[in-house]
PDB file of N, CA and C in Angstrom:
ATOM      1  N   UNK A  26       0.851  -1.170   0.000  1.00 50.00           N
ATOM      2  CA  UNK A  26       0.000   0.000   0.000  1.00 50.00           C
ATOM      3  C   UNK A  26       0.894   1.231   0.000  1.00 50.00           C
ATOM      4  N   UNK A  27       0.514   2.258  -1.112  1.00 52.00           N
ATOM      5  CA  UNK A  27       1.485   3.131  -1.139  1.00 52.00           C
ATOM      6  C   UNK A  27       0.320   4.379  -0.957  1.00 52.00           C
ATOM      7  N   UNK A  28       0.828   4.840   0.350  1.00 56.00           N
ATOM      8  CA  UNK A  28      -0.145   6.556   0.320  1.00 56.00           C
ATOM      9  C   UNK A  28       0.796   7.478   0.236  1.00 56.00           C
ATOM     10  N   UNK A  29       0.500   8.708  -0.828  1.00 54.00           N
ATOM     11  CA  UNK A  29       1.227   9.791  -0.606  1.00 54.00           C
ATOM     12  C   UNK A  29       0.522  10.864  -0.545  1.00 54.00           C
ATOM     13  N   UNK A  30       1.001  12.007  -0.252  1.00 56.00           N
ATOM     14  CA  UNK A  30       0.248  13.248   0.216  1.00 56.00           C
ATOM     15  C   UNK A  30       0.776  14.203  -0.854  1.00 56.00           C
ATOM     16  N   UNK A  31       0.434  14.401  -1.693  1.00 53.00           N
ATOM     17  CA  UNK A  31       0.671  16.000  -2.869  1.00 53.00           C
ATOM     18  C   UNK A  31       0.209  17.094  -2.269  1.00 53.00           C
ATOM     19  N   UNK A  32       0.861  18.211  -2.378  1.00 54.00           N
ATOM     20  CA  UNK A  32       0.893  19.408  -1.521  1.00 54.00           C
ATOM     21  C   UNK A  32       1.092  20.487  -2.420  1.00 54.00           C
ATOM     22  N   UNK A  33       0.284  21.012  -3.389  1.00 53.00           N
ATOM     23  CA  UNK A  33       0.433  22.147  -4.173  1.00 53.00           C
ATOM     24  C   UNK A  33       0.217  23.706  -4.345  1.00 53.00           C
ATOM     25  N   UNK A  34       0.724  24.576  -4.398  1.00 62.00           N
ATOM     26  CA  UNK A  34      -0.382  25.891  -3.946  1.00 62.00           C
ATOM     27  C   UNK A  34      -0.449  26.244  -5.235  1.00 62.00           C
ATOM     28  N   UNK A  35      -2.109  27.033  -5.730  1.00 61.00           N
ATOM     29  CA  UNK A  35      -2.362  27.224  -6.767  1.00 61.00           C
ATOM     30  C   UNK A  35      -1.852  28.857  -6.734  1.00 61.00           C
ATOM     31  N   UNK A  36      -1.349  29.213  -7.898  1.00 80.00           N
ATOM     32  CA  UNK A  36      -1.205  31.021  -8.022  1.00 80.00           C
ATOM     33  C   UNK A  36      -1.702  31.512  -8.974  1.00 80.00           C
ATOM     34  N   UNK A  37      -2.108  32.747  -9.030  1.00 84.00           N
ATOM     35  CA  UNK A  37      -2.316  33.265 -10.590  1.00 84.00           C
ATOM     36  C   UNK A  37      -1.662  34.614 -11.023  1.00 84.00           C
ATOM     37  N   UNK A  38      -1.688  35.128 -11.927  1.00 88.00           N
ATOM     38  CA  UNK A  38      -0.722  36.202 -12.308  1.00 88.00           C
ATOM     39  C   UNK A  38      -1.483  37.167 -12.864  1.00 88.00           C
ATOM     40  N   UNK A  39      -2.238  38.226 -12.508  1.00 90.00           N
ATOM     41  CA  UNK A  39      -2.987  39.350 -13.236  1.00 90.00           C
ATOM     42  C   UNK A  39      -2.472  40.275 -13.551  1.00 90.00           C
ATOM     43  N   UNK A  40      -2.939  40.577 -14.955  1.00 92.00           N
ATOM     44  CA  UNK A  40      -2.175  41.997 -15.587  1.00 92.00           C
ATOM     45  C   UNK A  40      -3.565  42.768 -15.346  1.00 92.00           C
ATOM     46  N   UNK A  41      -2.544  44.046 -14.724  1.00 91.00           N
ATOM     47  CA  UNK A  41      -3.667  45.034 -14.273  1.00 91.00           C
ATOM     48  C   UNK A  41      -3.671  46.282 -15.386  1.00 91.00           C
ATOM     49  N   UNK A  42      -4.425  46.502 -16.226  1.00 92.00           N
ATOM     50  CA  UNK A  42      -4.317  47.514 -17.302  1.00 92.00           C
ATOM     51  C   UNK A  42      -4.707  48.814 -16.701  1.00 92.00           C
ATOM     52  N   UNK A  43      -4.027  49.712 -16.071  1.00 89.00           N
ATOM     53  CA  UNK A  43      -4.676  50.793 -15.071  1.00 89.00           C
ATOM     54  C   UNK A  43      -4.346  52.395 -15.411  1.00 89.00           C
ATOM     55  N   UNK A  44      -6.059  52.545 -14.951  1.00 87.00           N
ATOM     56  CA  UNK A  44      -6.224  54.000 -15.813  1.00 87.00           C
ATOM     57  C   UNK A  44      -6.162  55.034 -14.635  1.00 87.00           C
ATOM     58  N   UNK A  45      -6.243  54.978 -13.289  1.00 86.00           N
ATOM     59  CA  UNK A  45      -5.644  55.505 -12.246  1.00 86.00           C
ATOM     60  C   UNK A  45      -4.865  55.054 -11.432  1.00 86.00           C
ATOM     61  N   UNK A  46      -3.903  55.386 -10.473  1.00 83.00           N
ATOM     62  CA  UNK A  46      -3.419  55.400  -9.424  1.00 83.00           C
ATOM     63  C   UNK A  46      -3.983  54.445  -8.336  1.00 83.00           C
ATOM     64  N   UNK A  47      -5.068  54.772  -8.111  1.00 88.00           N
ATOM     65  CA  UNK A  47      -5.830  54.155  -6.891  1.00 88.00           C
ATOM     66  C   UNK A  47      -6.742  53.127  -7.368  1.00 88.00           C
ATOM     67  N   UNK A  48      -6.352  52.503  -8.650  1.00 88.00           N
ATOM     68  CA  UNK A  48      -6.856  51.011  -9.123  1.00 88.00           C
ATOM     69  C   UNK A  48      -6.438  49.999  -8.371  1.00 88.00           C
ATOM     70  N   UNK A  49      -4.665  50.239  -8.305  1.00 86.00           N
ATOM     71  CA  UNK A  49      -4.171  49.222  -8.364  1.00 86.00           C
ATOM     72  C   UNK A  49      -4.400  48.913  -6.349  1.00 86.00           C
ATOM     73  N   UNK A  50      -4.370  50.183  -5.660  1.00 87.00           N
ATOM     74  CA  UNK A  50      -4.804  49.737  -4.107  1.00 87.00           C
ATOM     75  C   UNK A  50      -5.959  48.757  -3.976  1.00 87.00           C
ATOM     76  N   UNK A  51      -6.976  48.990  -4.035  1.00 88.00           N
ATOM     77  CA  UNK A  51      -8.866  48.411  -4.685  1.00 88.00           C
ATOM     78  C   UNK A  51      -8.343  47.009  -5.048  1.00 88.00           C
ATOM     79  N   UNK A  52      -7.561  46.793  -5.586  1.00 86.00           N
ATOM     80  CA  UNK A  52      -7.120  45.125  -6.360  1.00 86.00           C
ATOM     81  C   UNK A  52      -6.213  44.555  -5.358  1.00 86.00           C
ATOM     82  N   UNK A  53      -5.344  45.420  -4.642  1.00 84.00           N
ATOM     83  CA  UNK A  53      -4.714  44.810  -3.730  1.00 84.00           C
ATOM     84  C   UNK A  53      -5.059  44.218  -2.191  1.00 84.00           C
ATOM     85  N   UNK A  54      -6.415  45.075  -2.224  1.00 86.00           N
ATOM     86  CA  UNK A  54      -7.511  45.073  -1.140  1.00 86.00           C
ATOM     87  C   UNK A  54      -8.229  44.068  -1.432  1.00 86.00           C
ATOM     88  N   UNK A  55      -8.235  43.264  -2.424  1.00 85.00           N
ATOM     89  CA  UNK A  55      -9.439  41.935  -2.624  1.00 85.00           C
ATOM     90  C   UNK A  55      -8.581  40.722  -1.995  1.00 85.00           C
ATOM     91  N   UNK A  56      -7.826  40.895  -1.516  1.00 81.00           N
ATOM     92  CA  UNK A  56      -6.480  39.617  -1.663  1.00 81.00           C
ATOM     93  C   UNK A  56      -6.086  39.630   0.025  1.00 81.00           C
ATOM     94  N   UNK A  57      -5.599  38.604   0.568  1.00 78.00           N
ATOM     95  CA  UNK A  57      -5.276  38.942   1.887  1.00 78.00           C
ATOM     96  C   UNK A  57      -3.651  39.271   1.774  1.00 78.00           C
ATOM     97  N   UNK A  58      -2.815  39.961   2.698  1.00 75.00           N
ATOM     98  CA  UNK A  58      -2.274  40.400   2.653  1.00 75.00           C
ATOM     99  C   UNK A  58      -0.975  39.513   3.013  1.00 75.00           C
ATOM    100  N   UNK A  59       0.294  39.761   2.225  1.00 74.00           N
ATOM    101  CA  UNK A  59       1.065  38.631   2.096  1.00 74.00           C
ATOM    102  C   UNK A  59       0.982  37.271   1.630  1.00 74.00           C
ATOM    103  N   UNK A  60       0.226  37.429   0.379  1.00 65.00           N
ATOM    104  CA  UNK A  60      -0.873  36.021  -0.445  1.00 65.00           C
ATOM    105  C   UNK A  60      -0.009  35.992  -1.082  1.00 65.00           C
ATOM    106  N   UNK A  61       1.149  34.844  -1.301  1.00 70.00           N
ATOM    107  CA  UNK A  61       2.315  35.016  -2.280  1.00 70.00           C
ATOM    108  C   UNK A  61       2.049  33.970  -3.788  1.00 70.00           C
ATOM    109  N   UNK A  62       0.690  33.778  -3.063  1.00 82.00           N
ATOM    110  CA  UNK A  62      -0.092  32.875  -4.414  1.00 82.00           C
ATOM    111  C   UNK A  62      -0.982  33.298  -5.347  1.00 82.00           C
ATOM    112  N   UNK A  63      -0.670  34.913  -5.381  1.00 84.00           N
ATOM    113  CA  UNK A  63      -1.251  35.983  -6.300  1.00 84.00           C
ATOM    114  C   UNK A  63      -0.437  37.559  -6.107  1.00 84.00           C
ATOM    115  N   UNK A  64      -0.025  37.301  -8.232  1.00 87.00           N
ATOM    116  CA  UNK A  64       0.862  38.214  -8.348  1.00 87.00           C
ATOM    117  C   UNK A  64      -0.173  38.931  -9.188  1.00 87.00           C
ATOM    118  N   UNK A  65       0.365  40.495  -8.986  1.00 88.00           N
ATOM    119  CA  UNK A  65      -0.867  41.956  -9.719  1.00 88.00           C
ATOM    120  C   UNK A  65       0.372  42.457 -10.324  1.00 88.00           C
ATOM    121  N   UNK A  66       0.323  42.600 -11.417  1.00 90.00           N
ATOM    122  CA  UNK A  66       1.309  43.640 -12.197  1.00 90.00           C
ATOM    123  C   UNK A  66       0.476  44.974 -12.787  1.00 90.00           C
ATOM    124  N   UNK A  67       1.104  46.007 -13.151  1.00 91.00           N
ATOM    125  CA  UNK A  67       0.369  46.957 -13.604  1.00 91.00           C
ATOM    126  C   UNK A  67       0.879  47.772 -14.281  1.00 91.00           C
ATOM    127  N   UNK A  68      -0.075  48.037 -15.391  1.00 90.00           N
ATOM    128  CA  UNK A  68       1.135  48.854 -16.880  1.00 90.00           C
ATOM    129  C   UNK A  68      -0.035  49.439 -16.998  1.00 90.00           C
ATOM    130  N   UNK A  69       0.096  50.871 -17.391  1.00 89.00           N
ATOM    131  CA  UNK A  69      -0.989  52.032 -18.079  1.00 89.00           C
ATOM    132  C   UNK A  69      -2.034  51.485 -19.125  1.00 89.00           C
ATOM    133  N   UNK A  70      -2.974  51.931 -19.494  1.00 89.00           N
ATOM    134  CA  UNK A  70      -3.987  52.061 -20.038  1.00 89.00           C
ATOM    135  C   UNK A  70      -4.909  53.486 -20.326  1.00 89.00           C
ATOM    136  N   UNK A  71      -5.219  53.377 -21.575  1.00 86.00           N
ATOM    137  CA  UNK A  71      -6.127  54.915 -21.631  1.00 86.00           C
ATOM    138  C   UNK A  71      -5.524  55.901 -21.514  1.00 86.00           C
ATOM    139  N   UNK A  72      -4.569  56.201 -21.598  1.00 80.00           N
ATOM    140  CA  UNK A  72      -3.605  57.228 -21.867  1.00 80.00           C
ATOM    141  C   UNK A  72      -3.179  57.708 -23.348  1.00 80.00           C
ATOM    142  N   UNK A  73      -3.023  56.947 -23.720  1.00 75.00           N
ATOM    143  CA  UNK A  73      -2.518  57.420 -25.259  1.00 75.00           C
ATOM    144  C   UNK A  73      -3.655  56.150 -26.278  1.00 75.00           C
ATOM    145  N   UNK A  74      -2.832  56.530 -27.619  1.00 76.00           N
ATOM    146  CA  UNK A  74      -4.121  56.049 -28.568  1.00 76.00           C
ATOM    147  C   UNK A  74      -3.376  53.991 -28.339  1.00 76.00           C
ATOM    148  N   UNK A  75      -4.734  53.595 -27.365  1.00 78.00           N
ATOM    149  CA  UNK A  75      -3.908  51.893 -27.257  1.00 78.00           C
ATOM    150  C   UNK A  75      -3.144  51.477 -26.954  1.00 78.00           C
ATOM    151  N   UNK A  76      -2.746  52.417 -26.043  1.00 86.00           N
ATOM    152  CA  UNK A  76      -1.663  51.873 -24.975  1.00 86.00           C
ATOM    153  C   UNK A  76      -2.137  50.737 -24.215  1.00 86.00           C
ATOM    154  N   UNK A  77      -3.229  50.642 -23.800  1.00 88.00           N
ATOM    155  CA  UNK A  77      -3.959  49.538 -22.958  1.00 88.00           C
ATOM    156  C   UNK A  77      -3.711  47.922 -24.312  1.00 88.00           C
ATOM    157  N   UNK A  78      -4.093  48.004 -25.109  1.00 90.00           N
ATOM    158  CA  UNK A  78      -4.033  46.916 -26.105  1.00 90.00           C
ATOM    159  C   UNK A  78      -2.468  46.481 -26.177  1.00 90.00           C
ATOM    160  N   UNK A  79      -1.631  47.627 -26.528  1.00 91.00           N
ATOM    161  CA  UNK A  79      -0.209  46.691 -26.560  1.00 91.00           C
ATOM    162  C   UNK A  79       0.127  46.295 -24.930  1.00 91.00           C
ATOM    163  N   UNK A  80      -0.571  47.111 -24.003  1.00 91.00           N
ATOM    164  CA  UNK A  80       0.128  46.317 -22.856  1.00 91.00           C
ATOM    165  C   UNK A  80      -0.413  45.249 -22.210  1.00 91.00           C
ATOM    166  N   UNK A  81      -1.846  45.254 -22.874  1.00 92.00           N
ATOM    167  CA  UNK A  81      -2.381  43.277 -22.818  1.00 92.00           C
ATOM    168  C   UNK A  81      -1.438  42.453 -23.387  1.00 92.00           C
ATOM    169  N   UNK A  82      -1.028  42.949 -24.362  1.00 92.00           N
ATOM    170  CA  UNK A  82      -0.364  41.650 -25.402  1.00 92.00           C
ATOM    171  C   UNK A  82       1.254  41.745 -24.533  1.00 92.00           C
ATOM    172  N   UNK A  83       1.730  42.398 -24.260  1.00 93.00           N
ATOM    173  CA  UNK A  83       3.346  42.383 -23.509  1.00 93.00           C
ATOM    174  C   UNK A  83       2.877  42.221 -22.272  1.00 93.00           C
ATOM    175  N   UNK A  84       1.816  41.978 -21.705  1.00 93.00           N
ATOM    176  CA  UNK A  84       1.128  41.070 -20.379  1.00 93.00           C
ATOM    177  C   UNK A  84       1.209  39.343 -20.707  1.00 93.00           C
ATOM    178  N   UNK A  85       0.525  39.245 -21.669  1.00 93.00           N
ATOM    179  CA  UNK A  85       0.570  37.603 -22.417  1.00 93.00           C
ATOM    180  C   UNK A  85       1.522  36.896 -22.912  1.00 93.00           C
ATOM    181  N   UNK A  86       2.565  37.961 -23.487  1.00 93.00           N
ATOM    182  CA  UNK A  86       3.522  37.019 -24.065  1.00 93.00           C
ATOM    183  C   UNK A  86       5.001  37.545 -23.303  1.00 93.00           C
ATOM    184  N   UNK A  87       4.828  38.454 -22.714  1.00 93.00           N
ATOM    185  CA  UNK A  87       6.185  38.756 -21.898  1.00 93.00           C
ATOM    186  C   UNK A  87       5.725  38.188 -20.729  1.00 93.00           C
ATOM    187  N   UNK A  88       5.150  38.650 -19.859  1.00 91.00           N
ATOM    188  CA  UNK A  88       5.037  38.319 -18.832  1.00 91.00           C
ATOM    189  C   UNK A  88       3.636  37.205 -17.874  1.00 91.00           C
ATOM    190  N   UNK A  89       3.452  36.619 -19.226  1.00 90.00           N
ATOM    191  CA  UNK A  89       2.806  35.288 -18.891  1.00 90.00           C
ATOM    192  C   UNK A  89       1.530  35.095 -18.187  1.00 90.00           C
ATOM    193  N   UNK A  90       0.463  36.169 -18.137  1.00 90.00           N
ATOM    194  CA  UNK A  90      -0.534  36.781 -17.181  1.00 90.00           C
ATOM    195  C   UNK A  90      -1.595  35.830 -17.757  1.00 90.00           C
ATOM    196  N   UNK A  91      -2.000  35.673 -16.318  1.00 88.00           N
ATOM    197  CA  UNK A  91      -3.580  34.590 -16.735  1.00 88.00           C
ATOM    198  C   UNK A  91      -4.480  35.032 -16.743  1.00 88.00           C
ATOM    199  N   UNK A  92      -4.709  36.400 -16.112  1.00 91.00           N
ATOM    200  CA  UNK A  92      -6.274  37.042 -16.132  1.00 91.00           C
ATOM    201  C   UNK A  92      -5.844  38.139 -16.005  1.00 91.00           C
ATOM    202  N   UNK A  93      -6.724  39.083 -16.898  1.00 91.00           N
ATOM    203  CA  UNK A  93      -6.503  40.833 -17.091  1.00 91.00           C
ATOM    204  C   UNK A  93      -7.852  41.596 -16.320  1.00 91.00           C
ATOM    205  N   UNK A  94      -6.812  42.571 -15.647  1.00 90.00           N
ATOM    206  CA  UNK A  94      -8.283  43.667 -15.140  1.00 90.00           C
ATOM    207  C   UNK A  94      -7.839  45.024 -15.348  1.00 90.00           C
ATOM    208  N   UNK A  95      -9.121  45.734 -16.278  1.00 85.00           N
ATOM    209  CA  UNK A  95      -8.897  47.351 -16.085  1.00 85.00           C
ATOM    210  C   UNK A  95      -9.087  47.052 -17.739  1.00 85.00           C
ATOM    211  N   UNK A  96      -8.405  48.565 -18.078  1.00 78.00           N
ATOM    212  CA  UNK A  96      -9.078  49.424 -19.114  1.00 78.00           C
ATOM    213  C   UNK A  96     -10.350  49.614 -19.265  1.00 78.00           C
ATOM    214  N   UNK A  97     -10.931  50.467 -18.800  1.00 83.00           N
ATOM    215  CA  UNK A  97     -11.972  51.107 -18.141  1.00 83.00           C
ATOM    216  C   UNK A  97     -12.722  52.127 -19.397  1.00 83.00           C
ATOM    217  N   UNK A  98     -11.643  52.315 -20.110  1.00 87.00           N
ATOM    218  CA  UNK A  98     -12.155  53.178 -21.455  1.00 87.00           C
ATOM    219  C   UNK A  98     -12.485  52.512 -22.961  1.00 87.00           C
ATOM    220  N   UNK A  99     -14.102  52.825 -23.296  1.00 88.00           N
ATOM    221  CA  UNK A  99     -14.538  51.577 -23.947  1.00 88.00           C
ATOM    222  C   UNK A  99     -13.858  50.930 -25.095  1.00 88.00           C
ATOM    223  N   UNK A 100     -13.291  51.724 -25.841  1.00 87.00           N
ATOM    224  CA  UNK A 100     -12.459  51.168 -27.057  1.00 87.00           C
ATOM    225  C   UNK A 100     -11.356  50.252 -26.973  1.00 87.00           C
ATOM    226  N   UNK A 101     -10.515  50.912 -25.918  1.00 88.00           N
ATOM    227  CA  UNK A 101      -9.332  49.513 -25.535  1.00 88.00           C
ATOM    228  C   UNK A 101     -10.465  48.494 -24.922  1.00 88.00           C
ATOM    229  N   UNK A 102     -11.358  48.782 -23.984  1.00 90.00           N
ATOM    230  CA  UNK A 102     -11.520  47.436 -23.606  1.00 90.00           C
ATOM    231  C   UNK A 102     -12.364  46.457 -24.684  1.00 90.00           C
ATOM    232  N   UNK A 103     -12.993  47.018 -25.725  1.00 91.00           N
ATOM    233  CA  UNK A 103     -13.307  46.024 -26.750  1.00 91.00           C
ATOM    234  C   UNK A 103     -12.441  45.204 -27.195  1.00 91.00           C
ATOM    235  N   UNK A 104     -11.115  46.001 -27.627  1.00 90.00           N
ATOM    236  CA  UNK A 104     -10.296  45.518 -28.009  1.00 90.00           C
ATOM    237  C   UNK A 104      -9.990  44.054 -27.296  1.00 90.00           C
ATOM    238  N   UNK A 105      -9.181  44.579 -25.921  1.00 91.00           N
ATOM    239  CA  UNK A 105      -8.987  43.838 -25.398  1.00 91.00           C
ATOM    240  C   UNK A 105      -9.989  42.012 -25.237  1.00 91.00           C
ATOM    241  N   UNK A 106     -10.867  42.680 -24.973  1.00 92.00           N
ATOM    242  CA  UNK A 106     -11.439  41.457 -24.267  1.00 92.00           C
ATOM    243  C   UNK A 106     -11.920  40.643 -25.831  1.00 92.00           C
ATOM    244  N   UNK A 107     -11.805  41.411 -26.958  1.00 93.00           N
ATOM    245  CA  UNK A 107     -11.293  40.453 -28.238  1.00 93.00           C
ATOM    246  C   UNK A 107     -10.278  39.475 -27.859  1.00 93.00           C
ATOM    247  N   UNK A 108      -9.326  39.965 -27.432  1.00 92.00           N
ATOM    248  CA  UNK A 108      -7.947  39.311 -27.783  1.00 92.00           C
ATOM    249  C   UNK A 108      -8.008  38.590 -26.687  1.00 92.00           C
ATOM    250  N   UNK A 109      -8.780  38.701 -25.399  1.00 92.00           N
ATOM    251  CA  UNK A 109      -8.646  37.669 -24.580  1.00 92.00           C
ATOM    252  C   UNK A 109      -9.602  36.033 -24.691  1.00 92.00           C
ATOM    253  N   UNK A 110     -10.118  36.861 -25.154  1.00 93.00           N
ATOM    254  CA  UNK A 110     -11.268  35.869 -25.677  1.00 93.00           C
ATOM    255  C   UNK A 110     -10.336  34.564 -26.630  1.00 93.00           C
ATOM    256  N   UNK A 111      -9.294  35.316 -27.377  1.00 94.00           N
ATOM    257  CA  UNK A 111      -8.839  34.476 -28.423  1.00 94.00           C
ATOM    258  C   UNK A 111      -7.923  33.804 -27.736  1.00 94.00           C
ATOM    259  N   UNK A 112      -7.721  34.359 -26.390  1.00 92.00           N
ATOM    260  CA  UNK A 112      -6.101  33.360 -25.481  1.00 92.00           C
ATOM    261  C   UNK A 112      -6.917  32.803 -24.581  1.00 92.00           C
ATOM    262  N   UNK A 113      -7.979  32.834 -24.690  1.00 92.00           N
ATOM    263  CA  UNK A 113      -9.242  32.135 -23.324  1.00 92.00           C
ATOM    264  C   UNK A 113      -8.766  32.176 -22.031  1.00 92.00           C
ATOM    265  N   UNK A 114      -8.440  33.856 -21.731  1.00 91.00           N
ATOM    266  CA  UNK A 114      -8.167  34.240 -20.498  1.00 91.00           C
ATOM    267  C   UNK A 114      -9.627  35.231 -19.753  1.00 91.00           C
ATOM    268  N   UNK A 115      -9.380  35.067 -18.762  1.00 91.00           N
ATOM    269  CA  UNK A 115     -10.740  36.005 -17.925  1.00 91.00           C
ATOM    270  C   UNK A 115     -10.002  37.544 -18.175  1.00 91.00           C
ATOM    271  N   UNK A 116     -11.136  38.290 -18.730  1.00 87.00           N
ATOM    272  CA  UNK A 116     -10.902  39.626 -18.251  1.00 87.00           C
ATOM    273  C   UNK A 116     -12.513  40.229 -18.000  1.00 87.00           C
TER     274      UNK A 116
END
């Protein structure tokens, strides 16, 4: 009889597309504190023409993000949640 015990912690990696300052606190506030099994990154959005769109895609393929939150301004986020749709990530 062989028992073993697997012991895994699940993490996830969110790219935060952020159109203020005080987004990224609000996101850090959903999470308990010192949760090292959830990483928030955060690159601008809505600032210039699609800045939010290239920094989904250098979220996905640079830095490997499983679920996107933000861009708040409707055109990037069409965009976006196109392109997430096509990597079948949550945004």
């Amino acid at each position: 009889l062989l028992i073993s015990s697997f012991s895994f912690t699940v993490s996830i990696r969110i790219g935060h597309l952020q159109s203020s300052p005080e987004e990224r606190d609000v996101i850090l506030s959903c999470f308990p504190p010192n949760n090292s099994s959830v990483k928030v990154v955060s690159l601008p959005a809505c600032d210039s023409l699609f800045s939010g769109v290239d920094n989904a895609a250098k979220f996905r393929y640079f830095h490997r993000m499983e679920a996107f939150i933000g861009a708040n301004c409707v055109e990037e986020a069409m965009a976006i949640s196109r392109l997430t749709e096509r990597w079948s990530s949550p945004y």
